[in-house]
mmCIF file of N, CA and C in Angstrom:
data_model
loop_
_atom_site.group_PDB
_atom_site.id
_atom_site.type_symbol
_atom_site.label_atom_id
_atom_site.label_comp_id
_atom_site.label_asym_id
_atom_site.label_seq_id
_atom_site.Cartn_x
_atom_site.Cartn_y
_atom_site.Cartn_z
ATOM 1 N N UNK A 10 13.939 0.562 -8.749
ATOM 2 C CA UNK A 10 13.058 1.424 -7.642
ATOM 3 C C UNK A 10 13.123 3.097 -7.837
ATOM 4 N N UNK A 11 14.382 3.650 -8.169
ATOM 5 C CA UNK A 11 14.310 4.644 -8.305
ATOM 6 C C UNK A 11 13.648 5.471 -9.526
ATOM 7 N N UNK A 12 13.569 4.716 -10.723
ATOM 8 C CA UNK A 12 12.490 4.936 -11.600
ATOM 9 C C UNK A 12 11.325 4.808 -11.330
ATOM 10 N N UNK A 13 10.593 3.939 -10.282
ATOM 11 C CA UNK A 13 9.761 4.036 -10.074
ATOM 12 C C UNK A 13 9.128 5.083 -9.140
ATOM 13 N N UNK A 14 9.918 5.799 -8.341
ATOM 14 C CA UNK A 14 9.732 6.739 -7.345
ATOM 15 C C UNK A 14 9.729 7.878 -8.154
ATOM 16 N N UNK A 15 10.454 8.075 -9.266
ATOM 17 C CA UNK A 15 10.373 9.208 -10.171
ATOM 18 C C UNK A 15 9.004 9.248 -10.926
ATOM 19 N N UNK A 16 8.659 8.031 -11.013
ATOM 20 C CA UNK A 16 7.362 8.147 -11.941
ATOM 21 C C UNK A 16 5.878 8.137 -11.304
ATOM 22 N N UNK A 17 6.255 7.916 -9.939
ATOM 23 C CA UNK A 17 4.922 7.574 -9.055
ATOM 24 C C UNK A 17 5.178 8.244 -7.760
ATOM 25 N N UNK A 18 5.856 9.568 -7.519
ATOM 26 C CA UNK A 18 6.213 10.458 -6.544
ATOM 27 C C UNK A 18 5.403 10.033 -4.798
ATOM 28 N N UNK A 19 4.187 9.621 -5.386
ATOM 29 C CA UNK A 19 3.027 9.534 -4.228
ATOM 30 C C UNK A 19 3.402 8.389 -3.506
ATOM 31 N N UNK A 20 4.025 7.284 -4.212
ATOM 32 C CA UNK A 20 4.478 6.339 -3.495
ATOM 33 C C UNK A 20 5.645 6.609 -2.310
ATOM 34 N N UNK A 21 6.741 7.558 -2.629
ATOM 35 C CA UNK A 21 7.708 7.869 -1.932
ATOM 36 C C UNK A 21 6.948 8.551 -0.550
ATOM 37 N N UNK A 22 5.907 9.529 -0.899
ATOM 38 C CA UNK A 22 5.650 9.870 0.275
ATOM 39 C C UNK A 22 4.759 9.099 1.069
ATOM 40 N N UNK A 23 4.066 7.913 0.833
ATOM 41 C CA UNK A 23 3.278 6.908 1.504
ATOM 42 C C UNK A 23 4.284 6.370 2.399
ATOM 43 N N UNK A 24 5.382 5.531 1.361
ATOM 44 C CA UNK A 24 6.332 4.930 2.192
ATOM 45 C C UNK A 24 7.116 5.540 3.691
ATOM 46 N N UNK A 25 7.276 6.554 3.378
ATOM 47 C CA UNK A 25 8.236 7.701 4.378
ATOM 48 C C UNK A 25 7.052 8.091 5.382
ATOM 49 N N UNK A 26 5.652 8.298 5.070
ATOM 50 C CA UNK A 26 5.039 8.245 6.119
ATOM 51 C C UNK A 26 4.585 7.255 6.565
ATOM 52 N N UNK A 27 4.811 6.193 6.356
ATOM 53 C CA UNK A 27 4.585 5.033 7.297
ATOM 54 C C UNK A 27 5.560 4.398 7.940
ATOM 55 N N UNK A 28 6.769 4.786 7.387
ATOM 56 C CA UNK A 28 7.968 4.773 8.275
ATOM 57 C C UNK A 28 7.956 5.769 9.510
ATOM 58 N N UNK A 29 7.402 7.032 9.197
ATOM 59 C CA UNK A 29 7.235 8.166 10.337
ATOM 60 C C UNK A 29 6.223 7.471 11.381
ATOM 61 N N UNK A 30 5.278 6.913 11.090
ATOM 62 C CA UNK A 30 4.230 6.499 11.645
ATOM 63 C C UNK A 30 4.671 5.311 12.791
ATOM 64 N N UNK A 31 5.237 4.400 12.095
ATOM 65 C CA UNK A 31 5.673 3.155 12.971
ATOM 66 C C UNK A 31 6.210 3.643 14.265
ATOM 67 N N UNK A 32 6.957 4.837 14.321
ATOM 68 C CA UNK A 32 7.583 5.037 15.476
ATOM 69 C C UNK A 32 6.556 5.829 16.786
ATOM 70 N N UNK A 33 5.355 5.431 16.473
ATOM 71 C CA UNK A 33 4.278 6.115 17.351
ATOM 72 C C UNK A 33 3.564 5.193 17.728
ATOM 73 N N UNK A 34 2.544 5.391 18.774
ATOM 74 C CA UNK A 34 1.599 4.814 19.318
ATOM 75 C C UNK A 34 0.719 5.357 18.899
ATOM 76 N N UNK A 35 -0.193 4.854 17.825
ATOM 77 C CA UNK A 35 -1.601 5.739 17.310
ATOM 78 C C UNK A 35 -2.583 4.736 16.963
ATOM 79 N N UNK A 36 -3.908 5.052 16.989
ATOM 80 C CA UNK A 36 -4.668 4.169 17.059
ATOM 81 C C UNK A 36 -5.456 4.381 15.368
ATOM 82 N N UNK A 37 -4.560 5.460 14.349
ATOM 83 C CA UNK A 37 -5.151 5.589 13.113
ATOM 84 C C UNK A 37 -6.415 6.646 12.702
ATOM 85 N N UNK A 38 -7.044 6.917 13.827
ATOM 86 C CA UNK A 38 -7.592 8.244 13.160
ATOM 87 C C UNK A 38 -7.921 9.471 14.367
ATOM 88 N N UNK A 39 -7.371 9.298 15.741
ATOM 89 C CA UNK A 39 -7.208 10.398 16.396
ATOM 90 C C UNK A 39 -5.966 11.288 16.156
ATOM 91 N N UNK A 40 -5.951 12.654 16.784
ATOM 92 C CA UNK A 40 -4.899 13.712 16.561
ATOM 93 C C UNK A 40 -3.902 12.920 17.373
ATOM 94 N N UNK A 41 -4.143 12.609 18.735
ATOM 95 C CA UNK A 41 -3.094 12.024 19.630
ATOM 96 C C UNK A 41 -2.271 10.906 19.107
ATOM 97 N N UNK A 42 -1.070 11.153 19.023
ATOM 98 C CA UNK A 42 0.212 10.146 18.674
ATOM 99 C C UNK A 42 1.347 10.272 19.593
ATOM 100 N N UNK A 43 1.744 9.149 20.236
ATOM 101 C CA UNK A 43 2.654 8.916 21.533
ATOM 102 C C UNK A 43 3.750 8.586 20.566
ATOM 103 N N UNK A 44 5.086 9.274 20.668
ATOM 104 C CA UNK A 44 6.222 8.758 20.268
ATOM 105 C C UNK A 44 6.611 7.606 21.467
ATOM 106 N N UNK A 45 6.889 6.180 20.601
ATOM 107 C CA UNK A 45 7.614 5.266 21.530
ATOM 108 C C UNK A 45 8.909 4.531 20.954
ATOM 109 N N UNK A 46 9.150 5.255 19.774
ATOM 110 C CA UNK A 46 10.675 4.992 19.322
ATOM 111 C C UNK A 46 10.377 3.711 18.428
ATOM 112 N N UNK A 47 11.501 2.566 18.548
ATOM 113 C CA UNK A 47 11.217 1.307 18.124
ATOM 114 C C UNK A 47 10.519 0.425 19.232
ATOM 115 N N UNK A 48 9.927 0.786 19.894
ATOM 116 C CA UNK A 48 8.622 -0.152 20.841
ATOM 117 C C UNK A 48 8.018 -1.013 19.806
ATOM 118 N N UNK A 49 7.297 -0.532 18.608
ATOM 119 C CA UNK A 49 6.517 -1.235 17.904
ATOM 120 C C UNK A 49 6.871 -2.300 17.261
ATOM 121 N N UNK A 50 8.631 -2.208 16.987
ATOM 122 C CA UNK A 50 9.284 -3.216 16.459
ATOM 123 C C UNK A 50 9.874 -4.254 17.047
ATOM 124 N N UNK A 51 9.952 -3.756 18.577
ATOM 125 C CA UNK A 51 10.525 -4.652 19.482
ATOM 126 C C UNK A 51 9.227 -5.828 19.526
ATOM 127 N N UNK A 52 8.241 -5.380 19.887
ATOM 128 C CA UNK A 52 6.778 -5.819 20.028
ATOM 129 C C UNK A 52 6.597 -6.787 18.854
ATOM 130 N N UNK A 53 6.785 -6.466 17.701
ATOM 131 C CA UNK A 53 6.520 -7.327 16.415
ATOM 132 C C UNK A 53 7.384 -8.292 16.621
ATOM 133 N N UNK A 54 8.654 -8.293 16.683
ATOM 134 C CA UNK A 54 9.426 -9.414 16.682
ATOM 135 C C UNK A 54 9.699 -10.040 17.853
ATOM 136 N N UNK A 55 9.165 -9.777 19.086
ATOM 137 C CA UNK A 55 8.715 -10.755 19.980
ATOM 138 C C UNK A 55 7.589 -11.739 19.980
ATOM 139 N N UNK A 56 6.656 -11.562 18.927
ATOM 140 C CA UNK A 56 5.474 -11.693 18.626
ATOM 141 C C UNK A 56 5.774 -13.086 17.922
ATOM 142 N N UNK A 57 5.427 -14.295 18.542
ATOM 143 C CA UNK A 57 5.654 -15.739 18.381
ATOM 144 C C UNK A 57 4.636 -15.767 16.887
ATOM 145 N N UNK A 58 3.856 -15.259 16.582
ATOM 146 C CA UNK A 58 3.117 -15.458 15.474
ATOM 147 C C UNK A 58 3.327 -14.798 14.318
ATOM 148 N N UNK A 59 3.682 -13.339 14.441
ATOM 149 C CA UNK A 59 4.577 -12.656 13.503
ATOM 150 C C UNK A 59 5.853 -13.411 13.219
ATOM 151 N N UNK A 60 6.509 -13.732 13.792
ATOM 152 C CA UNK A 60 8.166 -14.671 13.889
ATOM 153 C C UNK A 60 7.710 -15.594 12.943
ATOM 154 N N UNK A 61 6.707 -16.725 13.215
ATOM 155 C CA UNK A 61 6.260 -17.697 12.475
ATOM 156 C C UNK A 61 5.867 -17.520 11.083
ATOM 157 N N UNK A 62 5.126 -16.440 10.935
ATOM 158 C CA UNK A 62 4.506 -16.367 9.464
ATOM 159 C C UNK A 62 5.835 -15.219 9.092
ATOM 160 N N UNK A 63 6.756 -14.721 9.359
ATOM 161 C CA UNK A 63 7.580 -13.905 8.517
ATOM 162 C C UNK A 63 8.690 -15.469 7.937
ATOM 163 N N UNK A 64 8.888 -16.308 8.847
ATOM 164 C CA UNK A 64 9.868 -17.427 8.629
ATOM 165 C C UNK A 64 8.977 -18.268 7.350
ATOM 166 N N UNK A 65 7.717 -18.528 7.560
ATOM 167 C CA UNK A 65 7.095 -19.252 6.423
ATOM 168 C C UNK A 65 6.808 -18.571 5.239
ATOM 169 N N UNK A 66 6.877 -17.206 5.255
ATOM 170 C CA UNK A 66 6.934 -16.516 4.152
ATOM 171 C C UNK A 66 8.183 -16.468 3.270
ATOM 172 N N UNK A 67 9.421 -16.226 4.125
ATOM 173 C CA UNK A 67 10.699 -16.071 3.435
ATOM 174 C C UNK A 67 10.697 -17.747 3.093
ATOM 175 N N UNK A 68 10.356 -18.827 3.613
ATOM 176 C CA UNK A 68 10.631 -20.109 3.294
ATOM 177 C C UNK A 68 10.235 -20.540 2.056
ATOM 178 N N UNK A 69 9.067 -19.788 2.075
ATOM 179 C CA UNK A 69 8.072 -20.157 0.753
ATOM 180 C C UNK A 69 8.581 -19.374 -0.280
ATOM 181 N N UNK A 70 8.804 -18.383 -0.095
ATOM 182 C CA UNK A 70 9.371 -17.280 -1.191
ATOM 183 C C UNK A 70 10.713 -17.574 -1.854
ATOM 184 N N UNK A 71 11.765 -17.996 -0.963
ATOM 185 C CA UNK A 71 13.300 -18.339 -1.658
ATOM 186 C C UNK A 71 12.957 -19.819 -2.092
ATOM 187 N N UNK A 72 12.315 -20.964 -1.216
ATOM 188 C CA UNK A 72 12.187 -22.147 -1.643
ATOM 189 C C UNK A 72 11.524 -22.229 -3.038
ATOM 190 N N UNK A 73 10.461 -21.459 -3.284
ATOM 191 C CA UNK A 73 9.948 -21.305 -4.418
ATOM 192 C C UNK A 73 10.516 -20.871 -5.652
ATOM 193 N N UNK A 74 11.022 -19.566 -5.256
ATOM 194 C CA UNK A 74 11.739 -18.898 -6.464
ATOM 195 C C UNK A 74 12.827 -19.825 -6.993
ATOM 196 N N UNK A 75 13.843 -20.737 -6.039
ATOM 197 C CA UNK A 75 14.402 -21.388 -6.347
ATOM 198 C C UNK A 75 14.130 -22.759 -7.274
ATOM 199 N N UNK A 76 13.278 -23.350 -6.655
ATOM 200 C CA UNK A 76 12.532 -24.314 -7.080
ATOM 201 C C UNK A 76 12.167 -24.309 -8.532
ATOM 202 N N UNK A 77 11.501 -23.310 -8.811
ATOM 203 C CA UNK A 77 10.768 -22.730 -10.059
ATOM 204 C C UNK A 77 11.807 -22.545 -11.256
ATOM 205 N N UNK A 78 12.878 -22.064 -10.662
ATOM 206 C CA UNK A 78 14.182 -21.636 -11.852
ATOM 207 C C UNK A 78 14.588 -23.146 -12.126
ATOM 208 N N UNK A 79 14.947 -24.015 -11.065
ATOM 209 C CA UNK A 79 15.745 -25.081 -11.302
ATOM 210 C C UNK A 79 14.840 -26.041 -12.297
ATOM 211 N N UNK A 80 13.761 -26.180 -11.907
ATOM 212 C CA UNK A 80 12.754 -27.140 -12.373
ATOM 213 C C UNK A 80 12.244 -26.651 -13.908
ATOM 214 N N UNK A 81 11.947 -25.323 -13.937
ATOM 215 C CA UNK A 81 11.858 -24.549 -15.356
ATOM 216 C C UNK A 81 12.957 -24.973 -16.226
ATOM 217 N N UNK A 82 14.066 -24.469 -15.931
ATOM 218 C CA UNK A 82 15.385 -24.694 -17.031
ATOM 219 C C UNK A 82 15.360 -25.980 -17.204
ATOM 220 N N UNK A 83 15.038 -26.974 -16.318
ATOM 221 C CA UNK A 83 15.302 -28.558 -16.542
ATOM 222 C C UNK A 83 14.102 -28.949 -17.844
ATOM 223 N N UNK A 84 12.977 -28.431 -17.407
ATOM 224 C CA UNK A 84 11.797 -29.082 -18.015
ATOM 225 C C UNK A 84 11.676 -28.154 -19.393
ATOM 226 N N UNK A 85 12.423 -27.051 -19.719
ATOM 227 C CA UNK A 85 12.508 -26.199 -20.951
ATOM 228 C C UNK A 85 13.718 -27.099 -21.692
ATOM 229 N N UNK A 86 14.723 -27.505 -21.087
ATOM 230 C CA UNK A 86 15.950 -28.316 -21.739
ATOM 231 C C UNK A 86 15.091 -29.748 -21.929
ATOM 232 N N UNK A 87 14.439 -30.229 -21.110
ATOM 233 C CA UNK A 87 14.078 -31.760 -21.739
ATOM 234 C C UNK A 87 13.045 -31.601 -22.851
ATOM 235 N N UNK A 88 12.337 -30.512 -22.626
ATOM 236 C CA UNK A 88 10.986 -30.639 -23.772
ATOM 237 C C UNK A 88 11.279 -30.039 -24.984
ATOM 238 N N UNK A 89 12.702 -29.432 -24.928
ATOM 239 C CA UNK A 89 13.344 -28.926 -26.340
ATOM 240 C C UNK A 89 13.920 -30.155 -26.887
ATOM 241 N N UNK A 90 14.033 -31.007 -26.397
ATOM 242 C CA UNK A 90 14.976 -32.000 -26.933
ATOM 243 C C UNK A 90 14.027 -33.064 -27.924
ATOM 244 N N UNK A 91 14.353 -33.719 -28.970
ATOM 245 C CA UNK A 91 13.376 -34.358 -29.477
ATOM 246 C C UNK A 91 13.525 -35.947 -29.122
ATOM 247 N N UNK A 92 12.143 -36.076 -28.937
ATOM 248 C CA UNK A 92 11.934 -37.602 -28.280
ATOM 249 C C UNK A 92 10.325 -38.075 -29.038
ATOM 250 N N UNK A 93 10.254 -39.208 -29.078
ATOM 251 C CA UNK A 93 8.851 -40.034 -29.130
ATOM 252 C C UNK A 93 7.780 -39.284 -27.764
ATOM 253 N N UNK A 94 6.936 -38.804 -28.441
ATOM 254 C CA UNK A 94 5.821 -38.286 -27.432
ATOM 255 C C UNK A 94 6.159 -37.072 -26.761
ATOM 256 N N UNK A 95 7.121 -36.325 -27.694
ATOM 257 C CA UNK A 95 7.078 -34.631 -27.146
ATOM 258 C C UNK A 95 6.155 -34.023 -26.672
ATOM 259 N N UNK A 96 5.016 -34.186 -27.776
ATOM 260 C CA UNK A 96 3.911 -33.356 -27.971
ATOM 261 C C UNK A 96 3.157 -33.647 -26.682
ATOM 262 N N UNK A 97 2.937 -34.897 -26.636
ATOM 263 C CA UNK A 97 2.300 -35.217 -25.175
ATOM 264 C C UNK A 97 2.674 -34.662 -24.000
ATOM 265 N N UNK A 98 3.956 -34.451 -23.839
ATOM 266 C CA UNK A 98 4.766 -34.662 -22.651
ATOM 267 C C UNK A 98 4.569 -32.724 -22.487
ATOM 268 N N UNK A 99 4.598 -32.189 -23.539
ATOM 269 C CA UNK A 99 4.643 -31.125 -23.838
ATOM 270 C C UNK A 99 2.979 -30.381 -22.754
ATOM 271 N N UNK A 100 1.849 -31.397 -23.393
ATOM 272 C CA UNK A 100 0.579 -31.054 -23.257
ATOM 273 C C UNK A 100 0.406 -31.417 -21.455
ATOM 274 N N UNK A 101 0.891 -32.587 -21.008
ATOM 275 C CA UNK A 101 0.846 -32.861 -19.754
ATOM 276 C C UNK A 101 1.712 -31.972 -18.598
ATOM 277 N N UNK A 102 2.632 -31.500 -19.026
ATOM 278 C CA UNK A 102 3.329 -30.612 -18.181
ATOM 279 C C UNK A 102 2.964 -29.297 -17.966
ATOM 280 N N UNK A 103 2.654 -28.699 -19.228
ATOM 281 C CA UNK A 103 1.774 -27.313 -19.558
ATOM 282 C C UNK A 103 0.350 -27.124 -19.027
ATOM 283 N N UNK A 104 -0.404 -28.366 -18.629
ATOM 284 C CA UNK A 104 -1.630 -28.512 -18.233
ATOM 285 C C UNK A 104 -1.793 -27.842 -16.926
ATOM 286 N N UNK A 105 -1.156 -27.695 -15.964
ATOM 287 C CA UNK A 105 -1.771 -26.985 -14.732
ATOM 288 C C UNK A 105 -1.531 -25.351 -15.194
ATOM 289 N N UNK A 106 -0.535 -24.836 -15.924
ATOM 290 C CA UNK A 106 -0.426 -23.729 -16.124
ATOM 291 C C UNK A 106 -1.511 -23.221 -17.004
ATOM 292 N N UNK A 107 -2.352 -23.907 -17.802
ATOM 293 C CA UNK A 107 -3.665 -23.359 -18.346
ATOM 294 C C UNK A 107 -4.754 -23.451 -17.690
ATOM 295 N N UNK A 108 -4.893 -24.193 -16.347
ATOM 296 C CA UNK A 108 -6.172 -24.417 -15.654
ATOM 297 C C UNK A 108 -5.623 -23.342 -14.379
ATOM 298 N N UNK A 109 -7.414 -23.044 -13.955
ATOM 299 C CA UNK A 109 -7.336 -21.910 -13.140
ATOM 300 C C UNK A 109 -6.631 -22.394 -11.787
ATOM 301 N N UNK A 110 -6.344 -21.195 -11.253
ATOM 302 C CA UNK A 110 -5.399 -21.335 -9.918
ATOM 303 C C UNK A 110 -6.412 -22.159 -8.534
ATOM 304 N N UNK A 111 -7.644 -21.643 -8.847
ATOM 305 C CA UNK A 111 -8.923 -21.920 -7.816
ATOM 306 C C UNK A 111 -9.146 -23.538 -8.311
ATOM 307 N N UNK A 112 -9.067 -24.059 -9.629
ATOM 308 C CA UNK A 112 -9.496 -25.252 -9.967
ATOM 309 C C UNK A 112 -8.310 -26.295 -9.325
ATOM 310 N N UNK A 113 -7.075 -25.779 -9.551
ATOM 311 C CA UNK A 113 -6.077 -26.484 -9.421
ATOM 312 C C UNK A 113 -5.970 -26.608 -7.421
ATOM 313 N N UNK A 114 -6.349 -25.661 -6.924
ATOM 314 C CA UNK A 114 -6.355 -25.535 -5.518
ATOM 315 C C UNK A 114 -7.394 -26.829 -5.047
ATOM 316 N N UNK A 115 -8.419 -26.868 -5.672
ATOM 317 C CA UNK A 115 -9.245 -27.573 -5.079
ATOM 318 C C UNK A 115 -8.617 -29.311 -5.631
ATOM 319 N N UNK A 116 -8.138 -29.573 -6.681
ATOM 320 C CA UNK A 116 -7.730 -30.405 -7.317
ATOM 321 C C UNK A 116 -6.741 -31.221 -6.425
ATOM 322 N N UNK A 117 -5.544 -30.198 -5.646
ATOM 323 C CA UNK A 117 -4.525 -30.605 -4.584
ATOM 324 C C UNK A 117 -5.031 -30.871 -3.503
ATOM 325 N N UNK A 118 -6.234 -30.104 -2.967
ATOM 326 C CA UNK A 118 -6.615 -30.126 -1.742
ATOM 327 C C UNK A 118 -7.297 -32.019 -1.832
ATOM 328 N N UNK A 119 -7.854 -31.944 -3.023
ATOM 329 C CA UNK A 119 -8.275 -33.750 -2.484
ATOM 330 C C UNK A 119 -7.380 -34.801 -2.881
ATOM 331 N N UNK A 120 -5.997 -34.311 -3.556
ATOM 332 C CA UNK A 120 -4.919 -35.071 -3.457
ATOM 333 C C UNK A 120 -4.216 -35.144 -2.218
ATOM 334 N N UNK A 121 -4.453 -34.416 -1.545
ATOM 335 C CA UNK A 121 -3.652 -34.123 -0.125
ATOM 336 C C UNK A 121 -4.516 -34.426 1.218
ATOM 337 N N UNK A 122 -5.593 -34.702 0.893
ATOM 338 C CA UNK A 122 -6.726 -35.025 2.223
ATOM 339 C C UNK A 122 -6.298 -36.122 3.101
ATOM 340 N N UNK A 123 -6.735 -35.766 4.462
ATOM 341 C CA UNK A 123 -6.233 -36.917 5.490
ATOM 342 C C UNK A 123 -6.743 -38.568 5.215
ATOM 343 N N UNK A 124 -8.132 -38.332 5.049
ATOM 344 C CA UNK A 124 -9.156 -39.284 4.409
ATOM 345 C C UNK A 124 -9.571 -39.463 3.377
ATOM 346 N N UNK A 125 -8.943 -40.339 2.647
ATOM 347 C CA UNK A 125 -9.630 -40.587 1.020
ATOM 348 C C UNK A 125 -8.739 -39.743 -0.003
ATOM 349 N N UNK A 126 -7.617 -39.147 0.349
ATOM 350 C CA UNK A 126 -6.775 -38.387 -0.464
ATOM 351 C C UNK A 126 -6.036 -39.360 -1.292
ATOM 352 N N UNK A 127 -5.480 -38.927 -2.458
ATOM 353 C CA UNK A 127 -4.951 -39.580 -3.490
ATOM 354 C C UNK A 127 -3.304 -40.231 -2.993
ATOM 355 N N UNK A 128 -2.759 -39.013 -2.123
ATOM 356 C CA UNK A 128 -1.420 -39.410 -1.568
ATOM 357 C C UNK A 128 -1.847 -40.287 -0.288
ATOM 358 N N UNK A 129 -2.784 -40.410 0.276
ATOM 359 C CA UNK A 129 -2.857 -41.177 1.326
ATOM 360 C C UNK A 129 -3.017 -42.470 0.899
ATOM 361 N N UNK A 130 -3.675 -42.632 -0.108
ATOM 362 C CA UNK A 130 -4.435 -44.044 -0.949
ATOM 363 C C UNK A 130 -3.136 -44.707 -1.203
ATOM 364 N N UNK A 131 -2.247 -43.763 -1.951
ATOM 365 C CA UNK A 131 -0.976 -44.503 -2.537
ATOM 366 C C UNK A 131 0.040 -45.089 -1.220
ATOM 367 N N UNK A 132 0.110 -44.249 -0.189
ATOM 368 C CA UNK A 132 0.839 -44.705 0.887
ATOM 369 C C UNK A 132 0.458 -45.886 1.618
ATOM 370 N N UNK A 133 -0.950 -45.884 2.014
ATOM 371 C CA UNK A 133 -1.925 -46.850 2.338
ATOM 372 C C UNK A 133 -1.575 -48.419 1.535
ATOM 373 N N UNK A 134 -1.571 -48.561 0.156
ATOM 374 C CA UNK A 134 -1.486 -49.114 -0.794
ATOM 375 C C UNK A 134 0.159 -50.026 -0.489
ATOM 376 N N UNK A 135 0.913 -48.861 -0.220
ATOM 377 C CA UNK A 135 2.293 -49.352 -0.020
ATOM 378 C C UNK A 135 2.330 -50.036 1.200
ATOM 379 N N UNK A 136 1.436 -49.865 2.287
ATOM 380 C CA UNK A 136 1.654 -50.676 3.564
ATOM 381 C C UNK A 136 2.211 -49.484 4.534
ATOM 382 N N UNK A 137 2.529 -48.267 4.130
ATOM 383 C CA UNK A 137 2.872 -47.199 4.739
ATOM 384 C C UNK A 137 1.997 -46.288 5.639
ATOM 385 N N UNK A 138 2.137 -45.732 6.602
ATOM 386 C CA UNK A 138 1.194 -45.081 7.373
ATOM 387 C C UNK A 138 0.567 -43.641 6.711
ATOM 388 N N UNK A 139 -0.460 -43.335 6.746
ATOM 389 C CA UNK A 139 -1.117 -42.264 6.231
ATOM 390 C C UNK A 139 -0.502 -40.879 6.857
ATOM 391 N N UNK A 140 -0.285 -39.687 6.083
ATOM 392 C CA UNK A 140 0.119 -38.305 6.937
ATOM 393 C C UNK A 140 -1.102 -37.259 6.612
ATOM 394 N N UNK A 141 -1.100 -36.722 7.952
ATOM 395 C CA UNK A 141 -2.097 -35.309 8.035
ATOM 396 C C UNK A 141 -1.114 -34.107 7.111
ATOM 397 N N UNK A 142 -1.517 -34.313 5.587
ATOM 398 C CA UNK A 142 -0.644 -33.172 4.911
ATOM 399 C C UNK A 142 -0.844 -32.079 5.252
ATOM 400 N N UNK A 143 -2.074 -31.460 5.538
ATOM 401 C CA UNK A 143 -2.380 -30.039 5.771
ATOM 402 C C UNK A 143 -2.844 -29.855 7.139
ATOM 403 N N UNK A 144 -2.769 -30.606 7.858
ATOM 404 C CA UNK A 144 -2.850 -30.403 9.311
ATOM 405 C C UNK A 144 -1.410 -29.969 9.992
ATOM 406 N N UNK A 145 -0.283 -30.472 9.714
ATOM 407 C CA UNK A 145 0.591 -30.271 10.192
ATOM 408 C C UNK A 145 1.413 -29.424 9.657
ATOM 409 N N UNK A 146 1.998 -28.045 10.347
ATOM 410 C CA UNK A 146 2.720 -26.975 9.792
ATOM 411 C C UNK A 146 3.904 -27.435 8.823
ATOM 412 N N UNK A 147 4.705 -28.471 9.444
ATOM 413 C CA UNK A 147 5.795 -28.732 8.394
ATOM 414 C C UNK A 147 5.397 -29.258 7.165
ATOM 415 N N UNK A 148 4.331 -30.160 7.195
ATOM 416 C CA UNK A 148 3.960 -31.256 5.900
ATOM 417 C C UNK A 148 3.125 -29.877 5.052
ATOM 418 N N UNK A 149 2.402 -28.964 5.794
ATOM 419 C CA UNK A 149 1.510 -27.996 4.897
ATOM 420 C C UNK A 149 2.546 -27.280 4.255
ATOM 421 N N UNK A 150 3.726 -26.819 4.894
ATOM 422 C CA UNK A 150 4.421 -25.659 3.883
ATOM 423 C C UNK A 150 4.945 -26.791 2.803
ATOM 424 N N UNK A 151 5.722 -27.756 2.961
ATOM 425 C CA UNK A 151 5.993 -28.457 1.892
ATOM 426 C C UNK A 151 4.871 -28.828 0.637
ATOM 427 N N UNK A 152 3.980 -29.190 1.466
ATOM 428 C CA UNK A 152 2.788 -29.056 0.220
ATOM 429 C C UNK A 152 2.577 -27.767 -0.805
ATOM 430 N N UNK A 153 2.062 -26.723 0.040
ATOM 431 C CA UNK A 153 2.485 -25.797 -0.642
ATOM 432 C C UNK A 153 3.387 -25.239 -1.537
ATOM 433 N N UNK A 154 4.440 -25.245 -1.202
ATOM 434 C CA UNK A 154 5.844 -25.240 -2.056
ATOM 435 C C UNK A 154 5.875 -26.232 -3.299
ATOM 436 N N UNK A 155 5.203 -27.434 -2.868
ATOM 437 C CA UNK A 155 5.210 -28.608 -3.844
ATOM 438 C C UNK A 155 4.131 -28.030 -5.105
ATOM 439 N N UNK A 156 2.724 -27.756 -4.682
ATOM 440 C CA UNK A 156 2.009 -27.427 -5.376
ATOM 441 C C UNK A 156 1.844 -25.934 -6.294
ATOM 442 N N UNK A 157 2.993 -25.097 -5.567
ATOM 443 C CA UNK A 157 3.451 -23.917 -6.469
ATOM 444 C C UNK A 157 4.377 -24.096 -7.700
#
């Protein structure tokens, strides 16, 4: 971080200005700024939407980072061993990385639709109840982490 600040000193100025302005009630363009101390931070952490967003962001970040590291290492070890069909396995496993994120998003959307989605069709064929994968906050965050 220190080398970044040395290379781009304007970034340090911007960061310090934003921290300074966070202690004021200001509309962003008028000259008048009212000092309110940490009231902005108190309001922010009392806002249920912010707390929920922060929780989801941290959960997504930590779980995805951990799973990507563990699964990535396991896949690398697996794909580095010699076995019959290794080339096909490498192609199938690496294919999502070659497909655009937008295309993958659409594909996964169709997999996890409530009505007619592949995952719910599989659950129905096994006699299990279907799941509203993207309509429930808990399952939606799990699906997003899985897709990532």
